[in-house]
Amino acid sequence: MSRASLLSAALLLCAVCAAADPQQIVITGPAKVSTNGYAFFSVVGLASDDLQKTQVSCTGVGADGKTIPSDTTTCIPFTGWGGGHTLFFVAQSSGRYTIAITVNGWRGSLDRAVDDAVSAGIDAELLGQLQSVQARAAQSYPYRNGSTTLEVVGANPPPPPPPPPPPPETGQRWLILVRESQDDSASLAWQIMQLRQSEYLISKGHLFRVLDDDLPSAEPWLAELSGVSGPGLVIAERLVSSAGQVLWKGPIPKTYNETIELLKRHGG
């Protein structure tokens, strides 16, 4: 066997071992996707009891080096019929994106707090107690992570021109979806993609936005959706630069067609 063949076999063996190692989280998917084109990534290394302790993040950087706004990207985890873990991804802007999965990410905050306490020279007895908690947490809640990168290529949509001042009743609406990653599903991911690309919404001048409940911009809508379980939808009047009167709020319908019919019943 040639030296090149031996090297290739060794690299393949390392990749297989990494995927089989329960301490590793391996994200596998395409290296490149077009703007507004959707992609699926498989995730290996997560147990069923890891899900509540897991965070998914997605960050993008454009060609100008600036961070891409998070509300132009959708990255939703869900569990398939066979029990495997999958990520659904779609982005409206070109750039380089990093998808990361972290189990017990809160441990990083604890470790930094202990390091700061050491630097501050706090009481030795109290420091010892903090370090004991740190050690117990590390043993009971091990920190694990994995990441992957991909390029999103293609022309970015041009910025919309400033809208003219609307008449008293324009019929244009805001659809604001507030979601929590643990409530995501394949059907929700599919509906989000349909709403983002909906010819009906575009032709009527309606605007659609997805907000993660951890974003500061989601806070007023979380208050509106108080008591609603799962992904919540708000339909509001569209003003020149903001949302106006709330016309309907509640759980998002199960399908795109049901959402459009609900919108029509409320003036859209």
PDB file of C-alpha atoms in Angstrom:
ATOM      1  CA  MET A   1       0.000   0.000   0.000  1.00  0.00           C
ATOM      2  CA  SER A   2       1.363   3.415  -0.962  1.00  0.00           C
ATOM      3  CA  ARG A   3       2.202   6.081   1.580  1.00  0.00           C
ATOM      4  CA  ALA A   4      -0.692   8.250   0.291  1.00  0.00           C
ATOM      5  CA  SER A   5      -3.122   5.349   0.684  1.00  0.00           C
ATOM      6  CA  LEU A   6      -1.915   4.705   4.232  1.00  0.00           C
ATOM      7  CA  LEU A   7      -2.401   8.384   5.087  1.00  0.00           C
ATOM      8  CA  SER A   8      -5.923   8.397   3.633  1.00  0.00           C
ATOM      9  CA  ALA A   9      -6.843   5.272   5.591  1.00  0.00           C
ATOM     10  CA  ALA A  10      -5.497   6.792   8.823  1.00  0.00           C
ATOM     11  CA  LEU A  11      -7.498   9.988   8.312  1.00  0.00           C
ATOM     12  CA  LEU A  12     -10.661   7.969   7.627  1.00  0.00           C
ATOM     13  CA  LEU A  13     -10.083   5.915  10.786  1.00  0.00           C
ATOM     14  CA  CYS A  14      -9.679   9.102  12.847  1.00  0.00           C
ATOM     15  CA  ALA A  15     -12.952  10.497  11.493  1.00  0.00           C
ATOM     16  CA  VAL A  16     -14.822   7.280  12.296  1.00  0.00           C
ATOM     17  CA  CYS A  17     -13.399   7.172  15.817  1.00  0.00           C
ATOM     18  CA  ALA A  18     -14.367  10.823  16.424  1.00  0.00           C
ATOM     19  CA  ALA A  19     -17.942  10.168  15.312  1.00  0.00           C
ATOM     20  CA  ALA A  20     -18.138   7.090  17.561  1.00  0.00           C
ATOM     21  CA  ASP A  21     -16.697   8.850  20.604  1.00  0.00           C
ATOM     22  CA  PRO A  22     -19.639   9.795  22.880  1.00  0.00           C
ATOM     23  CA  GLN A  23     -17.622  12.766  24.128  1.00  0.00           C
ATOM     24  CA  GLN A  24     -17.573  14.280  20.629  1.00  0.00           C
ATOM     25  CA  ILE A  25     -20.385  16.178  18.908  1.00  0.00           C
ATOM     26  CA  VAL A  26     -20.002  15.898  15.144  1.00  0.00           C
ATOM     27  CA  ILE A  27     -22.065  18.074  12.771  1.00  0.00           C
ATOM     28  CA  THR A  28     -22.098  16.854   9.165  1.00  0.00           C
ATOM     29  CA  GLY A  29     -23.608  18.658   6.202  1.00  0.00           C
ATOM     30  CA  PRO A  30     -22.911  20.697   3.060  1.00  0.00           C
ATOM     31  CA  ALA A  31     -19.976  23.086   2.904  1.00  0.00           C
ATOM     32  CA  LYS A  32     -21.788  25.537   0.641  1.00  0.00           C
ATOM     33  CA  VAL A  33     -25.401  26.582   0.050  1.00  0.00           C
ATOM     34  CA  SER A  34     -27.093  29.363  -1.911  1.00  0.00           C
ATOM     35  CA  THR A  35     -28.880  32.298  -0.308  1.00  0.00           C
ATOM     36  CA  ASN A  36     -32.423  31.273   0.609  1.00  0.00           C
ATOM     37  CA  GLY A  37     -31.495  27.669  -0.152  1.00  0.00           C
ATOM     38  CA  TYR A  38     -32.119  25.293   2.711  1.00  0.00           C
ATOM     39  CA  ALA A  39     -29.724  22.670   4.071  1.00  0.00           C
ATOM     40  CA  PHE A  40     -29.890  19.843   6.590  1.00  0.00           C
ATOM     41  CA  PHE A  41     -27.071  18.829   8.957  1.00  0.00           C
ATOM     42  CA  SER A  42     -26.897  15.549  10.872  1.00  0.00           C
ATOM     43  CA  VAL A  43     -25.679  15.635  14.481  1.00  0.00           C
ATOM     44  CA  VAL A  44     -23.888  12.696  16.101  1.00  0.00           C
ATOM     45  CA  GLY A  45     -22.933  12.518  19.784  1.00  0.00           C
ATOM     46  CA  LEU A  46     -26.094  13.735  21.533  1.00  0.00           C
ATOM     47  CA  ALA A  47     -27.977  11.428  23.870  1.00  0.00           C
ATOM     48  CA  SER A  48     -31.703  11.822  24.484  1.00  0.00           C
ATOM     49  CA  ASP A  49     -31.085  13.234  27.971  1.00  0.00           C
ATOM     50  CA  ASP A  50     -28.676  15.849  26.525  1.00  0.00           C
ATOM     51  CA  LEU A  51     -31.356  17.823  24.699  1.00  0.00           C
ATOM     52  CA  GLN A  52     -32.507  20.003  27.604  1.00  0.00           C
ATOM     53  CA  LYS A  53     -28.862  20.829  28.362  1.00  0.00           C
ATOM     54  CA  THR A  54     -27.999  21.700  24.749  1.00  0.00           C
ATOM     55  CA  GLN A  55     -27.771  25.073  23.036  1.00  0.00           C
ATOM     56  CA  VAL A  56     -27.552  25.684  19.278  1.00  0.00           C
ATOM     57  CA  SER A  57     -26.044  28.914  17.973  1.00  0.00           C
ATOM     58  CA  CYS A  58     -25.526  30.216  14.462  1.00  0.00           C
ATOM     59  CA  THR A  59     -23.430  33.275  13.629  1.00  0.00           C
ATOM     60  CA  GLY A  60     -22.583  34.731  10.249  1.00  0.00           C
ATOM     61  CA  VAL A  61     -20.007  37.202   8.973  1.00  0.00           C
ATOM     62  CA  GLY A  62     -20.374  38.975   5.636  1.00  0.00           C
ATOM     63  CA  ALA A  63     -17.668  39.792   3.093  1.00  0.00           C
ATOM     64  CA  ASP A  64     -17.330  43.222   4.730  1.00  0.00           C
ATOM     65  CA  GLY A  65     -16.408  41.594   8.053  1.00  0.00           C
ATOM     66  CA  LYS A  66     -19.630  42.709   9.739  1.00  0.00           C
ATOM     67  CA  THR A  67     -21.863  40.376  11.728  1.00  0.00           C
ATOM     68  CA  ILE A  68     -24.947  39.312   9.782  1.00  0.00           C
ATOM     69  CA  PRO A  69     -28.237  40.094  11.618  1.00  0.00           C
ATOM     70  CA  SER A  70     -29.575  36.975  13.293  1.00  0.00           C
ATOM     71  CA  ASP A  71     -33.150  37.568  12.144  1.00  0.00           C
ATOM     72  CA  THR A  72     -32.110  36.838   8.537  1.00  0.00           C
ATOM     73  CA  THR A  73     -31.033  33.311   9.466  1.00  0.00           C
ATOM     74  CA  THR A  74     -32.995  30.274  10.594  1.00  0.00           C
ATOM     75  CA  CYS A  75     -31.225  27.349  12.283  1.00  0.00           C
ATOM     76  CA  ILE A  76     -33.655  24.898  13.885  1.00  0.00           C
ATOM     77  CA  PRO A  77     -32.806  21.580  15.593  1.00  0.00           C
ATOM     78  CA  PHE A  78     -35.263  18.695  15.561  1.00  0.00           C
ATOM     79  CA  THR A  79     -35.361  14.935  16.099  1.00  0.00           C
ATOM     80  CA  GLY A  80     -36.294  12.762  13.115  1.00  0.00           C
ATOM     81  CA  TRP A  81     -38.535   9.721  12.962  1.00  0.00           C
ATOM     82  CA  GLY A  82     -35.599   7.382  13.502  1.00  0.00           C
ATOM     83  CA  GLY A  83     -34.495   9.296  16.597  1.00  0.00           C
ATOM     84  CA  GLY A  84     -31.527  10.973  14.893  1.00  0.00           C
ATOM     85  CA  HIS A  85     -30.764  14.644  15.510  1.00  0.00           C
ATOM     86  CA  THR A  86     -30.908  17.087  12.598  1.00  0.00           C
ATOM     87  CA  LEU A  87     -30.410  20.819  12.014  1.00  0.00           C
ATOM     88  CA  PHE A  88     -32.395  22.777   9.432  1.00  0.00           C
ATOM     89  CA  PHE A  89     -30.573  25.858   8.073  1.00  0.00           C
ATOM     90  CA  VAL A  90     -31.478  28.698   5.693  1.00  0.00           C
ATOM     91  CA  ALA A  91     -29.956  32.182   5.362  1.00  0.00           C
ATOM     92  CA  GLN A  92     -31.026  35.234   3.389  1.00  0.00           C
ATOM     93  CA  SER A  93     -27.559  36.850   3.267  1.00  0.00           C
ATOM     94  CA  SER A  94     -24.292  35.576   1.823  1.00  0.00           C
ATOM     95  CA  GLY A  95     -21.293  35.097   4.104  1.00  0.00           C
ATOM     96  CA  ARG A  96     -19.472  32.560   6.240  1.00  0.00           C
ATOM     97  CA  TYR A  97     -21.568  30.958   8.968  1.00  0.00           C
ATOM     98  CA  THR A  98     -20.571  28.940  12.035  1.00  0.00           C
ATOM     99  CA  ILE A  99     -23.072  26.527  13.578  1.00  0.00           C
ATOM    100  CA  ALA A 100     -22.176  25.412  17.107  1.00  0.00           C
ATOM    101  CA  ILE A 101     -23.757  22.949  19.517  1.00  0.00           C
ATOM    102  CA  THR A 102     -22.882  23.112  23.220  1.00  0.00           C
ATOM    103  CA  VAL A 103     -23.885  20.786  26.046  1.00  0.00           C
ATOM    104  CA  ASN A 104     -23.765  22.309  29.566  1.00  0.00           C
ATOM    105  CA  GLY A 105     -22.572  25.635  28.202  1.00  0.00           C
ATOM    106  CA  TRP A 106     -23.407  27.297  31.529  1.00  0.00           C
ATOM    107  CA  ARG A 107     -20.271  25.635  32.904  1.00  0.00           C
ATOM    108  CA  GLY A 108     -18.192  28.252  31.074  1.00  0.00           C
ATOM    109  CA  SER A 109     -19.753  31.014  33.193  1.00  0.00           C
ATOM    110  CA  LEU A 110     -18.976  29.088  36.384  1.00  0.00           C
ATOM    111  CA  ASP A 111     -15.359  28.469  35.347  1.00  0.00           C
ATOM    112  CA  ARG A 112     -14.864  32.155  34.506  1.00  0.00           C
ATOM    113  CA  ALA A 113     -16.376  33.178  37.842  1.00  0.00           C
ATOM    114  CA  VAL A 114     -13.944  30.933  39.725  1.00  0.00           C
ATOM    115  CA  ASP A 115     -11.000  32.292  37.690  1.00  0.00           C
ATOM    116  CA  ASP A 116     -12.104  35.853  38.533  1.00  0.00           C
ATOM    117  CA  ALA A 117     -12.362  34.905  42.213  1.00  0.00           C
ATOM    118  CA  VAL A 118      -8.796  33.561  42.138  1.00  0.00           C
ATOM    119  CA  SER A 119      -7.544  36.776  40.502  1.00  0.00           C
ATOM    120  CA  ALA A 120      -9.423  38.864  43.065  1.00  0.00           C
ATOM    121  CA  GLY A 121      -7.723  37.054  45.949  1.00  0.00           C
ATOM    122  CA  ILE A 122     -10.927  36.293  47.847  1.00  0.00           C
ATOM    123  CA  ASP A 123     -11.013  34.496  51.204  1.00  0.00           C
ATOM    124  CA  ALA A 124      -9.198  31.161  50.890  1.00  0.00           C
ATOM    125  CA  GLU A 125     -11.931  29.162  52.622  1.00  0.00           C
ATOM    126  CA  LEU A 126     -14.663  30.561  50.384  1.00  0.00           C
ATOM    127  CA  LEU A 127     -12.458  30.077  47.310  1.00  0.00           C
ATOM    128  CA  GLY A 128     -11.992  26.438  48.264  1.00  0.00           C
ATOM    129  CA  GLN A 129     -15.764  25.987  48.483  1.00  0.00           C
ATOM    130  CA  LEU A 130     -16.225  27.547  45.055  1.00  0.00           C
ATOM    131  CA  GLN A 131     -13.533  25.324  43.560  1.00  0.00           C
ATOM    132  CA  SER A 132     -15.175  22.278  45.158  1.00  0.00           C
ATOM    133  CA  VAL A 133     -18.502  23.188  43.507  1.00  0.00           C
ATOM    134  CA  GLN A 134     -16.648  23.751  40.238  1.00  0.00           C
ATOM    135  CA  ALA A 135     -15.072  20.279  40.414  1.00  0.00           C
ATOM    136  CA  ARG A 136     -18.386  18.597  41.265  1.00  0.00           C
ATOM    137  CA  ALA A 137     -20.115  20.422  38.400  1.00  0.00           C
ATOM    138  CA  ALA A 138     -17.385  19.376  35.966  1.00  0.00           C
ATOM    139  CA  GLN A 139     -17.868  15.741  36.964  1.00  0.00           C
ATOM    140  CA  SER A 140     -21.687  15.744  36.931  1.00  0.00           C
ATOM    141  CA  TYR A 141     -22.223  18.098  33.978  1.00  0.00           C
ATOM    142  CA  PRO A 142     -19.344  17.652  31.510  1.00  0.00           C
ATOM    143  CA  TYR A 143     -18.937  20.412  28.936  1.00  0.00           C
ATOM    144  CA  ARG A 144     -19.029  19.215  25.323  1.00  0.00           C
ATOM    145  CA  ASN A 145     -19.335  21.022  22.028  1.00  0.00           C
ATOM    146  CA  GLY A 146     -19.016  20.689  18.283  1.00  0.00           C
ATOM    147  CA  SER A 147     -19.177  23.075  15.361  1.00  0.00           C
ATOM    148  CA  THR A 148     -19.124  23.326  11.599  1.00  0.00           C
ATOM    149  CA  THR A 149     -18.835  26.132   9.062  1.00  0.00           C
ATOM    150  CA  LEU A 150     -20.412  26.723   5.678  1.00  0.00           C
ATOM    151  CA  GLU A 151     -20.422  29.349   2.983  1.00  0.00           C
ATOM    152  CA  VAL A 152     -23.653  30.943   1.833  1.00  0.00           C
ATOM    153  CA  VAL A 153     -23.191  32.272  -1.699  1.00  0.00           C
ATOM    154  CA  GLY A 154     -25.293  34.346  -4.073  1.00  0.00           C
ATOM    155  CA  ALA A 155     -26.616  37.858  -4.398  1.00  0.00           C
ATOM    156  CA  ASN A 156     -28.036  39.454  -1.283  1.00  0.00           C
ATOM    157  CA  PRO A 157     -31.533  40.882  -1.659  1.00  0.00           C
ATOM    158  CA  PRO A 158     -31.413  44.656  -2.224  1.00  0.00           C
ATOM    159  CA  PRO A 159     -32.587  46.730   0.719  1.00  0.00           C
ATOM    160  CA  PRO A 160     -36.258  47.632   0.312  1.00  0.00           C
ATOM    161  CA  PRO A 161     -37.008  51.255  -0.604  1.00  0.00           C
ATOM    162  CA  PRO A 162     -38.595  53.372   2.112  1.00  0.00           C
ATOM    163  CA  PRO A 163     -42.334  52.716   1.995  1.00  0.00           C
ATOM    164  CA  PRO A 164     -44.661  55.642   1.328  1.00  0.00           C
ATOM    165  CA  PRO A 165     -46.799  56.838   4.225  1.00  0.00           C
ATOM    166  CA  PRO A 166     -49.734  54.420   4.414  1.00  0.00           C
ATOM    167  CA  PRO A 167     -53.353  55.520   4.253  1.00  0.00           C
ATOM    168  CA  PRO A 168     -55.425  55.043   7.429  1.00  0.00           C
ATOM    169  CA  GLU A 169     -56.223  51.438   6.457  1.00  0.00           C
ATOM    170  CA  THR A 170     -53.639  49.784   4.201  1.00  0.00           C
ATOM    171  CA  GLY A 171     -54.404  46.150   4.896  1.00  0.00           C
ATOM    172  CA  GLN A 172     -50.679  45.480   5.262  1.00  0.00           C
ATOM    173  CA  ARG A 173     -49.726  43.346   8.232  1.00  0.00           C
ATOM    174  CA  TRP A 174     -46.783  42.206  10.360  1.00  0.00           C
ATOM    175  CA  LEU A 175     -46.531  38.485  11.105  1.00  0.00           C
ATOM    176  CA  ILE A 176     -44.203  37.998  14.075  1.00  0.00           C
ATOM    177  CA  LEU A 177     -43.301  34.442  15.074  1.00  0.00           C
ATOM    178  CA  VAL A 178     -41.718  33.983  18.520  1.00  0.00           C
ATOM    179  CA  ARG A 179     -40.122  30.552  18.926  1.00  0.00           C
ATOM    180  CA  GLU A 180     -38.125  28.600  21.493  1.00  0.00           C
ATOM    181  CA  SER A 181     -35.591  26.105  20.145  1.00  0.00           C
ATOM    182  CA  GLN A 182     -36.938  23.250  22.289  1.00  0.00           C
ATOM    183  CA  ASP A 183     -40.345  23.643  20.598  1.00  0.00           C
ATOM    184  CA  ASP A 184     -38.961  23.444  17.035  1.00  0.00           C
ATOM    185  CA  SER A 185     -40.009  20.735  14.609  1.00  0.00           C
ATOM    186  CA  ALA A 186     -39.561  19.793  10.964  1.00  0.00           C
ATOM    187  CA  SER A 187     -43.075  21.070  10.148  1.00  0.00           C
ATOM    188  CA  LEU A 188     -42.320  24.444  11.761  1.00  0.00           C
ATOM    189  CA  ALA A 189     -39.042  24.716   9.832  1.00  0.00           C
ATOM    190  CA  TRP A 190     -40.888  23.984   6.588  1.00  0.00           C
ATOM    191  CA  GLN A 191     -43.580  26.598   7.345  1.00  0.00           C
ATOM    192  CA  ILE A 192     -40.957  29.232   8.203  1.00  0.00           C
ATOM    193  CA  MET A 193     -39.272  28.644   4.854  1.00  0.00           C
ATOM    194  CA  GLN A 194     -42.640  28.927   3.035  1.00  0.00           C
ATOM    195  CA  LEU A 195     -43.505  32.181   4.830  1.00  0.00           C
ATOM    196  CA  ARG A 196     -40.068  33.673   4.128  1.00  0.00           C
ATOM    197  CA  GLN A 197     -40.540  33.031   0.393  1.00  0.00           C
ATOM    198  CA  SER A 198     -44.324  33.531   0.208  1.00  0.00           C
ATOM    199  CA  GLU A 199     -45.438  35.237  -3.001  1.00  0.00           C
ATOM    200  CA  TYR A 200     -48.720  36.092  -1.259  1.00  0.00           C
ATOM    201  CA  LEU A 201     -47.010  38.009   1.561  1.00  0.00           C
ATOM    202  CA  ILE A 202     -44.741  39.827  -0.901  1.00  0.00           C
ATOM    203  CA  SER A 203     -47.603  40.803  -3.236  1.00  0.00           C
ATOM    204  CA  LYS A 204     -49.697  42.193  -0.361  1.00  0.00           C
ATOM    205  CA  GLY A 205     -46.854  44.077   1.304  1.00  0.00           C
ATOM    206  CA  HIS A 206     -46.960  41.965   4.468  1.00  0.00           C
ATOM    207  CA  LEU A 207     -43.780  41.476   6.517  1.00  0.00           C
ATOM    208  CA  PHE A 208     -42.726  38.290   8.318  1.00  0.00           C
ATOM    209  CA  ARG A 209     -40.125  38.019  11.076  1.00  0.00           C
ATOM    210  CA  VAL A 210     -38.907  35.142  13.255  1.00  0.00           C
ATOM    211  CA  LEU A 211     -37.646  35.955  16.768  1.00  0.00           C
ATOM    212  CA  ASP A 212     -35.949  33.610  19.204  1.00  0.00           C
ATOM    213  CA  ASP A 213     -37.376  34.089  22.690  1.00  0.00           C
ATOM    214  CA  ASP A 214     -33.828  34.751  24.013  1.00  0.00           C
ATOM    215  CA  LEU A 215     -33.440  37.910  21.869  1.00  0.00           C
ATOM    216  CA  PRO A 216     -34.074  41.277  23.591  1.00  0.00           C
ATOM    217  CA  SER A 217     -36.274  42.283  20.619  1.00  0.00           C
ATOM    218  CA  ALA A 218     -38.613  39.387  21.466  1.00  0.00           C
ATOM    219  CA  GLU A 219     -39.436  40.631  24.976  1.00  0.00           C
ATOM    220  CA  PRO A 220     -42.481  42.831  24.113  1.00  0.00           C
ATOM    221  CA  TRP A 221     -43.935  40.059  21.967  1.00  0.00           C
ATOM    222  CA  LEU A 222     -43.386  37.495  24.736  1.00  0.00           C
ATOM    223  CA  ALA A 223     -45.504  39.749  26.935  1.00  0.00           C
ATOM    224  CA  GLU A 224     -48.214  39.802  24.254  1.00  0.00           C
ATOM    225  CA  LEU A 225     -48.060  36.001  24.012  1.00  0.00           C
ATOM    226  CA  SER A 226     -48.145  35.401  27.769  1.00  0.00           C
ATOM    227  CA  GLY A 227     -49.896  32.102  28.420  1.00  0.00           C
ATOM    228  CA  VAL A 228     -49.352  30.759  24.891  1.00  0.00           C
ATOM    229  CA  SER A 229     -47.411  27.484  24.857  1.00  0.00           C
ATOM    230  CA  GLY A 230     -45.131  26.575  21.973  1.00  0.00           C
ATOM    231  CA  PRO A 231     -44.331  28.832  19.003  1.00  0.00           C
ATOM    232  CA  GLY A 232     -46.552  31.936  19.135  1.00  0.00           C
ATOM    233  CA  LEU A 233     -47.745  34.166  16.302  1.00  0.00           C
ATOM    234  CA  VAL A 234     -48.750  37.832  16.427  1.00  0.00           C
ATOM    235  CA  ILE A 235     -50.616  39.519  13.570  1.00  0.00           C
ATOM    236  CA  ALA A 236     -50.389  43.300  13.801  1.00  0.00           C
ATOM    237  CA  GLU A 237     -51.033  46.331  11.626  1.00  0.00           C
ATOM    238  CA  ARG A 238     -48.035  47.404   9.578  1.00  0.00           C
ATOM    239  CA  LEU A 239     -47.066  51.027  10.081  1.00  0.00           C
ATOM    240  CA  VAL A 240     -44.286  52.881   8.257  1.00  0.00           C
ATOM    241  CA  SER A 241     -41.430  51.708  10.473  1.00  0.00           C
ATOM    242  CA  SER A 242     -43.028  49.542  13.142  1.00  0.00           C
ATOM    243  CA  ALA A 243     -45.893  47.256  14.060  1.00  0.00           C
ATOM    244  CA  GLY A 244     -49.165  48.860  15.095  1.00  0.00           C
ATOM    245  CA  GLN A 245     -52.268  47.508  16.785  1.00  0.00           C
ATOM    246  CA  VAL A 246     -52.230  43.776  17.531  1.00  0.00           C
ATOM    247  CA  LEU A 247     -55.110  42.147  15.620  1.00  0.00           C
ATOM    248  CA  TRP A 248     -54.583  38.513  16.674  1.00  0.00           C
ATOM    249  CA  LYS A 249     -52.218  36.491  18.851  1.00  0.00           C
ATOM    250  CA  GLY A 250     -51.925  32.823  19.749  1.00  0.00           C
ATOM    251  CA  PRO A 251     -50.226  29.560  18.752  1.00  0.00           C
ATOM    252  CA  ILE A 252     -49.044  29.489  15.146  1.00  0.00           C
ATOM    253  CA  PRO A 253     -51.287  27.289  12.955  1.00  0.00           C
ATOM    254  CA  LYS A 254     -49.861  23.909  11.959  1.00  0.00           C
ATOM    255  CA  THR A 255     -49.519  24.638   8.222  1.00  0.00           C
ATOM    256  CA  TYR A 256     -48.634  27.515   5.912  1.00  0.00           C
ATOM    257  CA  ASN A 257     -52.101  27.495   4.307  1.00  0.00           C
ATOM    258  CA  GLU A 258     -53.814  27.724   7.705  1.00  0.00           C
ATOM    259  CA  THR A 259     -51.595  30.683   8.633  1.00  0.00           C
ATOM    260  CA  ILE A 260     -52.441  32.501   5.396  1.00  0.00           C
ATOM    261  CA  GLU A 261     -56.183  31.904   5.960  1.00  0.00           C
ATOM    262  CA  LEU A 262     -55.845  33.281   9.505  1.00  0.00           C
ATOM    263  CA  LEU A 263     -54.071  36.346   8.106  1.00  0.00           C
ATOM    264  CA  LYS A 264     -56.867  36.914   5.554  1.00  0.00           C
ATOM    265  CA  ARG A 265     -59.491  36.756   8.317  1.00  0.00           C
ATOM    266  CA  HIS A 266     -57.680  39.631  10.033  1.00  0.00           C
ATOM    267  CA  GLY A 267     -57.507  41.995   7.115  1.00  0.00           C
ATOM    268  CA  GLY A 268     -54.468  40.609   5.313  1.00  0.00           C
TER     269      GLY A 268
END
